[in-house]
mmCIF file of C-alpha atoms and ligand atoms in Angstrom:
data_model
loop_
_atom_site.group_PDB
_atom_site.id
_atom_site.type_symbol
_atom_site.label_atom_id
_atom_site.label_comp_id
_atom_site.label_asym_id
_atom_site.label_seq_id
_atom_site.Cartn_x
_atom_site.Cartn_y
_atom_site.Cartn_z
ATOM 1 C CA UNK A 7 68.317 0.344 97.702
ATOM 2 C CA UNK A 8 67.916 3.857 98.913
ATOM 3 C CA UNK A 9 64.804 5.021 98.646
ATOM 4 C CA UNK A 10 64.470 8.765 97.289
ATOM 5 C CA UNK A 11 61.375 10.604 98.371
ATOM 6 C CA UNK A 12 59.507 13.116 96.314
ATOM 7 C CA UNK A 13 58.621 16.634 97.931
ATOM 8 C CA UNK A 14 55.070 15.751 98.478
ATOM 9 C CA UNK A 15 56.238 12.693 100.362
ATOM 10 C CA UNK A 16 58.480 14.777 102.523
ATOM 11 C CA UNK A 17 55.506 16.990 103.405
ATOM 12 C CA UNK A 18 53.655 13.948 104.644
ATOM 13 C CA UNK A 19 57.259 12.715 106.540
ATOM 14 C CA UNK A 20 57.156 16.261 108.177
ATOM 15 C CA UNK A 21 53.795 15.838 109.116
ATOM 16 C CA UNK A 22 54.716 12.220 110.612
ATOM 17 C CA UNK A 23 57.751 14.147 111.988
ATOM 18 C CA UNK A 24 55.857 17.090 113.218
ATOM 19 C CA UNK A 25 53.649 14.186 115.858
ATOM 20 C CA UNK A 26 57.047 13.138 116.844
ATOM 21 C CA UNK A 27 58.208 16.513 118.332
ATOM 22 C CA UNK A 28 54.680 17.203 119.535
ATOM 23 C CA UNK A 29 55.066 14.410 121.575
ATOM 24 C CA UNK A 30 58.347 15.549 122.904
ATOM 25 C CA UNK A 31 56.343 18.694 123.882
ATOM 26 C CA UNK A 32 54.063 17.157 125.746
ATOM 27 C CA UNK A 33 55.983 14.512 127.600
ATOM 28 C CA UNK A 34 58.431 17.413 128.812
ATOM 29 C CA UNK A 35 56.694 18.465 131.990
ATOM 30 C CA UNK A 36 56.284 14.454 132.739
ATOM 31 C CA UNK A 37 60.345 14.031 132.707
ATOM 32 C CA UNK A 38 60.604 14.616 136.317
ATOM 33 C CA UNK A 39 61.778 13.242 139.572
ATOM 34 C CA UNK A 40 59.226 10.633 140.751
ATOM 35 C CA UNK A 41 57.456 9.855 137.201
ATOM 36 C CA UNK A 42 57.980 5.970 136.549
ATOM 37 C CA UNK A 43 59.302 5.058 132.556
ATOM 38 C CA UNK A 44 55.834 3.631 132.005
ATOM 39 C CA UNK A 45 53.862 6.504 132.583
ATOM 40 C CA UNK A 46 56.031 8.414 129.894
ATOM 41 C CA UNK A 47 55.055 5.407 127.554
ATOM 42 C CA UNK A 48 51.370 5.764 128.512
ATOM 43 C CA UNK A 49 51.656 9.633 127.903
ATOM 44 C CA UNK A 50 53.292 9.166 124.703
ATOM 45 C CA UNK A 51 51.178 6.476 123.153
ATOM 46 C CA UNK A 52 48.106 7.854 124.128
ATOM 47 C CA UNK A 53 49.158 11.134 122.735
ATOM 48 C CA UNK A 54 49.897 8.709 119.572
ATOM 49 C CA UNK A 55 47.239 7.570 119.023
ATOM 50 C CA UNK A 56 44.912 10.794 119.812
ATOM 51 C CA UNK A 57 46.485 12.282 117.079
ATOM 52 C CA UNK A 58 45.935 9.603 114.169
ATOM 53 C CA UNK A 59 49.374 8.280 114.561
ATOM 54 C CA UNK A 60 50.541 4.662 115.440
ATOM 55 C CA UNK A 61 53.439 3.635 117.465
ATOM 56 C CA UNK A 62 56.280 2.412 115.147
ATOM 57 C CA UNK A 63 58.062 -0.050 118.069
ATOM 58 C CA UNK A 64 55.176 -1.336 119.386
ATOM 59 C CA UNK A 65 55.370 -4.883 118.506
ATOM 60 C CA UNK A 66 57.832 -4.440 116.049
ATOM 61 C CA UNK A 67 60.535 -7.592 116.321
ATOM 62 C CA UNK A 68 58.194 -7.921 119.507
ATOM 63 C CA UNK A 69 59.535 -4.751 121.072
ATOM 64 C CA UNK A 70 56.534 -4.334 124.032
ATOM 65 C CA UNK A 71 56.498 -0.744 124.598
ATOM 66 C CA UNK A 72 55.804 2.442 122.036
ATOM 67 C CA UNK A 73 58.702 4.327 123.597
ATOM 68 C CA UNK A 74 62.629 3.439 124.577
ATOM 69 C CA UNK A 75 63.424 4.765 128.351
ATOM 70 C CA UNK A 76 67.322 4.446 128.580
ATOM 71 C CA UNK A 77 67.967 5.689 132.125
ATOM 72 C CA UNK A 78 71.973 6.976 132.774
ATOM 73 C CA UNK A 79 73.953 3.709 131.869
ATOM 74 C CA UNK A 80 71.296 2.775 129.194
ATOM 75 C CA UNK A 81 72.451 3.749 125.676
ATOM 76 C CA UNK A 82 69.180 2.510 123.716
ATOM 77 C CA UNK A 83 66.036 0.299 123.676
ATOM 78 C CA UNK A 84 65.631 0.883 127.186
ATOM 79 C CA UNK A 85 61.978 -0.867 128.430
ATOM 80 C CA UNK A 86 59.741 1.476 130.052
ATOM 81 C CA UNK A 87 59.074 -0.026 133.165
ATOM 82 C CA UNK A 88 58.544 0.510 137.130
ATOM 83 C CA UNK A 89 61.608 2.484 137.566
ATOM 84 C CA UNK A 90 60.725 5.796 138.870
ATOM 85 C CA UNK A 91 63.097 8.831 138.042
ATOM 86 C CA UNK A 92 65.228 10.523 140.470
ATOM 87 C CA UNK A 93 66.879 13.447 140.785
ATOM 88 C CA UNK A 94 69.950 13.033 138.902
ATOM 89 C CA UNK A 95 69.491 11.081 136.299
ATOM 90 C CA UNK A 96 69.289 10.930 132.541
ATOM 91 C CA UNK A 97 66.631 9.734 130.206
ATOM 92 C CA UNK A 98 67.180 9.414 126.542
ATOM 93 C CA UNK A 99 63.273 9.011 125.242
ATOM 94 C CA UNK A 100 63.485 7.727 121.880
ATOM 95 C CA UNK A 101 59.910 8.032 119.899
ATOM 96 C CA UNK A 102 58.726 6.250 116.620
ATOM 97 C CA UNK A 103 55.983 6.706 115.185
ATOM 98 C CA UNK A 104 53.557 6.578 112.021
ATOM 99 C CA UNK A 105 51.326 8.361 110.588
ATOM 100 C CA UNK A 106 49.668 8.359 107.009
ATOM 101 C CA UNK A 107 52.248 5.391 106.385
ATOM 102 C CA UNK A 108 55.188 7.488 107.197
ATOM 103 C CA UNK A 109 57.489 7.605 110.168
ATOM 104 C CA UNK A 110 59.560 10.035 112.093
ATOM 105 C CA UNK A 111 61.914 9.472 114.526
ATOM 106 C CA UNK A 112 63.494 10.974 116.905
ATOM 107 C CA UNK A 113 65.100 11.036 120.619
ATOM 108 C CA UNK A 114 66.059 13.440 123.578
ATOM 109 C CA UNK A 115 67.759 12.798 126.463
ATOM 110 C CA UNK A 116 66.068 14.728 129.373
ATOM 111 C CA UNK A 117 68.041 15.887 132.432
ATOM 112 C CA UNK A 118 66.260 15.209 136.063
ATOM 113 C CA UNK A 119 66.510 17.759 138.804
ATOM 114 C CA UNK A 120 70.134 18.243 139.706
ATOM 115 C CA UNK A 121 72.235 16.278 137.104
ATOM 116 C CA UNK A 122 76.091 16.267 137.948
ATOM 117 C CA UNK A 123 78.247 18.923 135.148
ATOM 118 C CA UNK A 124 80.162 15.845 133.510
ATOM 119 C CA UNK A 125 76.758 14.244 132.532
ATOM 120 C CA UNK A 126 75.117 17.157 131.679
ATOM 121 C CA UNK A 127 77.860 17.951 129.481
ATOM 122 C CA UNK A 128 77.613 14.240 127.829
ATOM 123 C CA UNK A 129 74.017 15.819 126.674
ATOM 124 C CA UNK A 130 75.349 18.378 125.202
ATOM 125 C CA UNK A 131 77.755 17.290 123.268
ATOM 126 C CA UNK A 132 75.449 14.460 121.731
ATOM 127 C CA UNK A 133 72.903 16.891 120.526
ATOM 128 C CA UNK A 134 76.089 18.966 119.387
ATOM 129 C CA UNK A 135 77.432 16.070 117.429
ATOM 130 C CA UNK A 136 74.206 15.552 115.547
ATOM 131 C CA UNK A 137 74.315 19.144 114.135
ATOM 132 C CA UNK A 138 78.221 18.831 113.477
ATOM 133 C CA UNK A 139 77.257 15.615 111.559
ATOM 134 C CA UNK A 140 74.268 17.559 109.829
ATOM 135 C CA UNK A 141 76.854 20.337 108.410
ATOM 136 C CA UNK A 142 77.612 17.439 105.807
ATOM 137 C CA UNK A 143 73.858 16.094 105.095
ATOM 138 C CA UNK A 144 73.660 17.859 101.741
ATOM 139 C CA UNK A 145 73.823 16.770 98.105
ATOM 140 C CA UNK A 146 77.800 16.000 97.043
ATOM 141 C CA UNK A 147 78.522 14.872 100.183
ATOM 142 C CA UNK A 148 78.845 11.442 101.302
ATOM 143 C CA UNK A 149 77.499 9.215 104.269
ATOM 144 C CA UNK A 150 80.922 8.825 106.071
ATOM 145 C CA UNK A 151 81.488 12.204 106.113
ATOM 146 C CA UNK A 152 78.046 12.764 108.468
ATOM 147 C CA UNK A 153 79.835 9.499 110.304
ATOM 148 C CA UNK A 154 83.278 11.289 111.064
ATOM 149 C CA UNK A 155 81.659 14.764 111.834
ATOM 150 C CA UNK A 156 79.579 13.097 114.446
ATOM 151 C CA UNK A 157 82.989 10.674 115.719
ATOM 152 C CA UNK A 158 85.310 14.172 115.534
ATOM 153 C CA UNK A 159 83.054 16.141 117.853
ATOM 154 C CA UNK A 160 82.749 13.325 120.649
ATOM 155 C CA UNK A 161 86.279 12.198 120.504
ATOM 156 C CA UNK A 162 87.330 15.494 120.763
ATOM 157 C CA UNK A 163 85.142 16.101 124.390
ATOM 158 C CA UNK A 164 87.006 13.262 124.884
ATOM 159 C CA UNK A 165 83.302 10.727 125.321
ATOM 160 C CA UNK A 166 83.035 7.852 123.268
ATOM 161 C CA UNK A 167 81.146 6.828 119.996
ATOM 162 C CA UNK A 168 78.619 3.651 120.189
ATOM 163 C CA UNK A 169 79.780 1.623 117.116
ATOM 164 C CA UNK A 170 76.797 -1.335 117.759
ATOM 165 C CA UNK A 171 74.198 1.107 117.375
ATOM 166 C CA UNK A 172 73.839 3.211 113.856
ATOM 167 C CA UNK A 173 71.364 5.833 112.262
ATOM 168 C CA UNK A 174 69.501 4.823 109.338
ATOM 169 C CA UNK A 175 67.021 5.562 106.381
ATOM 170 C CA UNK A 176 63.113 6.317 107.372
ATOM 171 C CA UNK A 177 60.058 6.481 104.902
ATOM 172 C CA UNK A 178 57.641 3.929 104.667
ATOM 173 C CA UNK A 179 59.788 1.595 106.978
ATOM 174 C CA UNK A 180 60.912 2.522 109.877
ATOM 175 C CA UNK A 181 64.795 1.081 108.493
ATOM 176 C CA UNK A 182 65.752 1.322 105.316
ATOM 177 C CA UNK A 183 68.941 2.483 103.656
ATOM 178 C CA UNK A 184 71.288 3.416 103.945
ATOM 179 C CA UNK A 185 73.204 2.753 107.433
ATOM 180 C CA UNK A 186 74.342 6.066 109.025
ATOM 181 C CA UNK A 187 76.976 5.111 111.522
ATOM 182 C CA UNK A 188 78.192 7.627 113.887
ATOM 183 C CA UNK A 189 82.347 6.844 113.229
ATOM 184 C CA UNK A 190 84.162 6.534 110.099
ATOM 185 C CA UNK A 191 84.068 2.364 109.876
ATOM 186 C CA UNK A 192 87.263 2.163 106.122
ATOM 187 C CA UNK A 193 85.285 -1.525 106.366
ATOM 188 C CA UNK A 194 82.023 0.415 105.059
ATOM 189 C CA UNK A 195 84.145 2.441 102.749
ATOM 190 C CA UNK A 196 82.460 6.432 102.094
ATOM 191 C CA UNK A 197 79.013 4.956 101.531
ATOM 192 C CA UNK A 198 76.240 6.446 99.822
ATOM 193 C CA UNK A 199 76.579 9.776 98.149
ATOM 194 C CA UNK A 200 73.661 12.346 99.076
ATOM 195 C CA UNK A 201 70.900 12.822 96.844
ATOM 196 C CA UNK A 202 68.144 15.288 97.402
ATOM 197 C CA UNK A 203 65.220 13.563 98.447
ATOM 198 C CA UNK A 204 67.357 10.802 100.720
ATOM 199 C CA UNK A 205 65.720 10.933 104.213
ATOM 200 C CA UNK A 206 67.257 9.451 107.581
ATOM 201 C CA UNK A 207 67.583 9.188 111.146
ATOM 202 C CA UNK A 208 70.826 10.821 112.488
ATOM 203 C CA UNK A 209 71.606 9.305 116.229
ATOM 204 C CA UNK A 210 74.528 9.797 117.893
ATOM 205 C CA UNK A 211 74.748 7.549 121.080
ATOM 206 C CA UNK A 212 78.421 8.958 122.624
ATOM 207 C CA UNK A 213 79.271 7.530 126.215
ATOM 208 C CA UNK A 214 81.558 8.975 129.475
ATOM 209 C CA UNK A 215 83.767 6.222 129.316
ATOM 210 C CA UNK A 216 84.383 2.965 127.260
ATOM 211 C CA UNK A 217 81.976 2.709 123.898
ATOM 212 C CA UNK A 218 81.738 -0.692 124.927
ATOM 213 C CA UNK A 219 78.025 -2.191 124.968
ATOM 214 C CA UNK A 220 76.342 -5.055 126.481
ATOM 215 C CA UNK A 221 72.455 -6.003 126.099
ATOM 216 C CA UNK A 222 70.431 -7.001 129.412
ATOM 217 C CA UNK A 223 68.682 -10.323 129.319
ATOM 218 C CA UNK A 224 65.398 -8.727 128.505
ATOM 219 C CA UNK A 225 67.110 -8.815 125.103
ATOM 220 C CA UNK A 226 66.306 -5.322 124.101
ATOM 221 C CA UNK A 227 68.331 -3.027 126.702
ATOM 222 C CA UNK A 228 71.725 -2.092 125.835
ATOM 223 C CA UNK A 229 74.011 -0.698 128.947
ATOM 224 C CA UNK A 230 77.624 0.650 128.554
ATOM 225 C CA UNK A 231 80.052 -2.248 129.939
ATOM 226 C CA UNK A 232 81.735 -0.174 132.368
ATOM 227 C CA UNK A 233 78.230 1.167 133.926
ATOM 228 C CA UNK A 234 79.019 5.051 133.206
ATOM 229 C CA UNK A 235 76.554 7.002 131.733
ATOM 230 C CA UNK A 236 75.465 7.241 127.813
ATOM 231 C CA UNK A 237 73.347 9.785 125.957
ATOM 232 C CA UNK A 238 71.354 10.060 122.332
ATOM 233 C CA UNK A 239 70.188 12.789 120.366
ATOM 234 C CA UNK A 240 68.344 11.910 117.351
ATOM 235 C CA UNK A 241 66.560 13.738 114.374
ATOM 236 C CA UNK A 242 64.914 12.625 111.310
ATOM 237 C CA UNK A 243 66.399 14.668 108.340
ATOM 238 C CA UNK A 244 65.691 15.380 104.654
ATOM 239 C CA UNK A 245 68.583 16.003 101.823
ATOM 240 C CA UNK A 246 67.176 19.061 99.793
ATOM 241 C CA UNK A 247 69.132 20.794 97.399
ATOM 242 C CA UNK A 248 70.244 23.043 100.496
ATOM 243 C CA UNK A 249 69.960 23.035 103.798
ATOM 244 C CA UNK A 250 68.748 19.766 104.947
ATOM 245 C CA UNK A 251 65.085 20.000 107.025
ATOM 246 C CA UNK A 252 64.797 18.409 110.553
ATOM 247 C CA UNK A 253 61.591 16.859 110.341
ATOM 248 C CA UNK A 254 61.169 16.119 113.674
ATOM 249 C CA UNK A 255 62.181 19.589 114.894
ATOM 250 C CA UNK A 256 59.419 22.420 115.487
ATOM 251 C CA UNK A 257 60.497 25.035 112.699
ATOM 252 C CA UNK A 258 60.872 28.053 115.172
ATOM 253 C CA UNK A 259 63.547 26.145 117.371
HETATM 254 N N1 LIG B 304 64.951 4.819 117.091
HETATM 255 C C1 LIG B 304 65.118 3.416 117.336
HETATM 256 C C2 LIG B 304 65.763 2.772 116.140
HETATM 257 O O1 LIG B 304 65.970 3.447 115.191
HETATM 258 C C3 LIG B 304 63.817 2.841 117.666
HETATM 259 C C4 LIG B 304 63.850 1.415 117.957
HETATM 260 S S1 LIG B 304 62.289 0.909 118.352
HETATM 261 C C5 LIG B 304 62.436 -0.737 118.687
HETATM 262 O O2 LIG B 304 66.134 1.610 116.137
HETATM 263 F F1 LIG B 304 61.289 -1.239 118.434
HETATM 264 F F2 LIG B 304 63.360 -1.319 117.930
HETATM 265 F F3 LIG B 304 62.764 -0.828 119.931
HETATM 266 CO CO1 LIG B 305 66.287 5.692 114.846
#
């Protein structure tokens, strides 16, 4: 069951959205050569918590961290850890969290020092195929067509499309319906139609190479099989009877 929220509850899922991309704001100047993936997770659930929020992973299914660190051939759920960024790599930071018993969600991959063109062009074009999927997150439209928007833009940069890992509806729970995949799946049919009020987490994960994932036997972190790099772009959108709002998106960007 999709949940349809009312536009006072989307005021309060901006609000929870609004923590989200003050968070990005402040973890920016952190996402540097020599910073270790736990001291972003520090940063960001301190900042969290400061500001009346809660971390939505933290614990959830047992997840141990607040944030997901998923260095270069990461695509998702990386574990903050020791690792210390170098010059040249990507992180995709991926941020959860709740406040006032809604969540936001939302990701950016951040670029350290010197990061060769190919990869840095992999960025790109993830946070381009969100808004090319986002063209079609409006009332008459239908889920797949967000799905082959996002699959059309990658393919055609030539990068792949993660099929293991999907966007979903936000609210109360941090997943609910419906699924948004990132590639037109005829086994899922159109899906959903879109209905003002229908709020979700659009997340392209697109790779260099093969889409092909494998998860690391810490159980959370997925890698590409072929070790070549992966990035994620991720917003947490509202239907209205426009232009859909990012929530997790400062207004003025
Ligand atoms: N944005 C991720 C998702 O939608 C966050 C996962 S948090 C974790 O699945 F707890 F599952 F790791
Ligand atoms: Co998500």
């Amino acid at each position: 069951m999709i949940h349809i929220k009312s536009e006072a509850e989307i005021e309060q899922m901006r609000a929870a959205g609004k923590l989200v991309s003050d968070t990005f704001k402040m973890l920016q100047e952190y996402a540097v050569a020599g910073t270790a993936t736990e001291k972003l997770d520090k940063l960001a659930h301190d900042f969290i918590c400061d500001h009346g929020g809660t971390p939505s992973c933290l614990n959830y299914c047992g997840y141990p961290k607040t944030i997901c660190t998923s260095v270069n051939e990461q695509v998702v759920h990386g574990i903050p850890g020791k690792y210390v960024l170098r010059d040249g790599d990507i992180v995709s930071c991926d941020i959860v969290a709740e406040l006032s018993g809604w969540h936001g969600d939302a990701t950016r991959t951040f670029l350290i020092g010197e990061v060769e063109p190919r990869v840095r062009d992999l960025v790109e074009v993830s946070r381009e195929c969100f808004f090319e999927g986002l063209k079609f997150a409006k009332p008459g439209y239908r889920v797949s067509d967000i799905s082959k928007a996002i699959q059309a833009c990658a393919e055609s940069h030539g990068y792949g499309v993660v099929e293991e890992y999907i966007g979903h509806g936000i609210g109360r729970q941090m997943h609910e319906s419906p699924d948004i995949p990132n590639f037109y799946d005829p086994r899922r049919g159109k899906g959903a139609r879109l209905l003002k009020g229908m709020v979700f987490a659009v997340e392209p994960m697109i790779t260099l190479g093969s889409p092909r994932v494998r998860v690391l036997s810490d159980g959370w972190t997925a890698v590409t099989a072929d070790g070549l790099a992966s990035a994620h772009y991720e917003n947490t959108v509202a239907i209205t009877d426009g232009e859909p709002l990012i929530l997790t998106m400062p207004v003025e960007e």
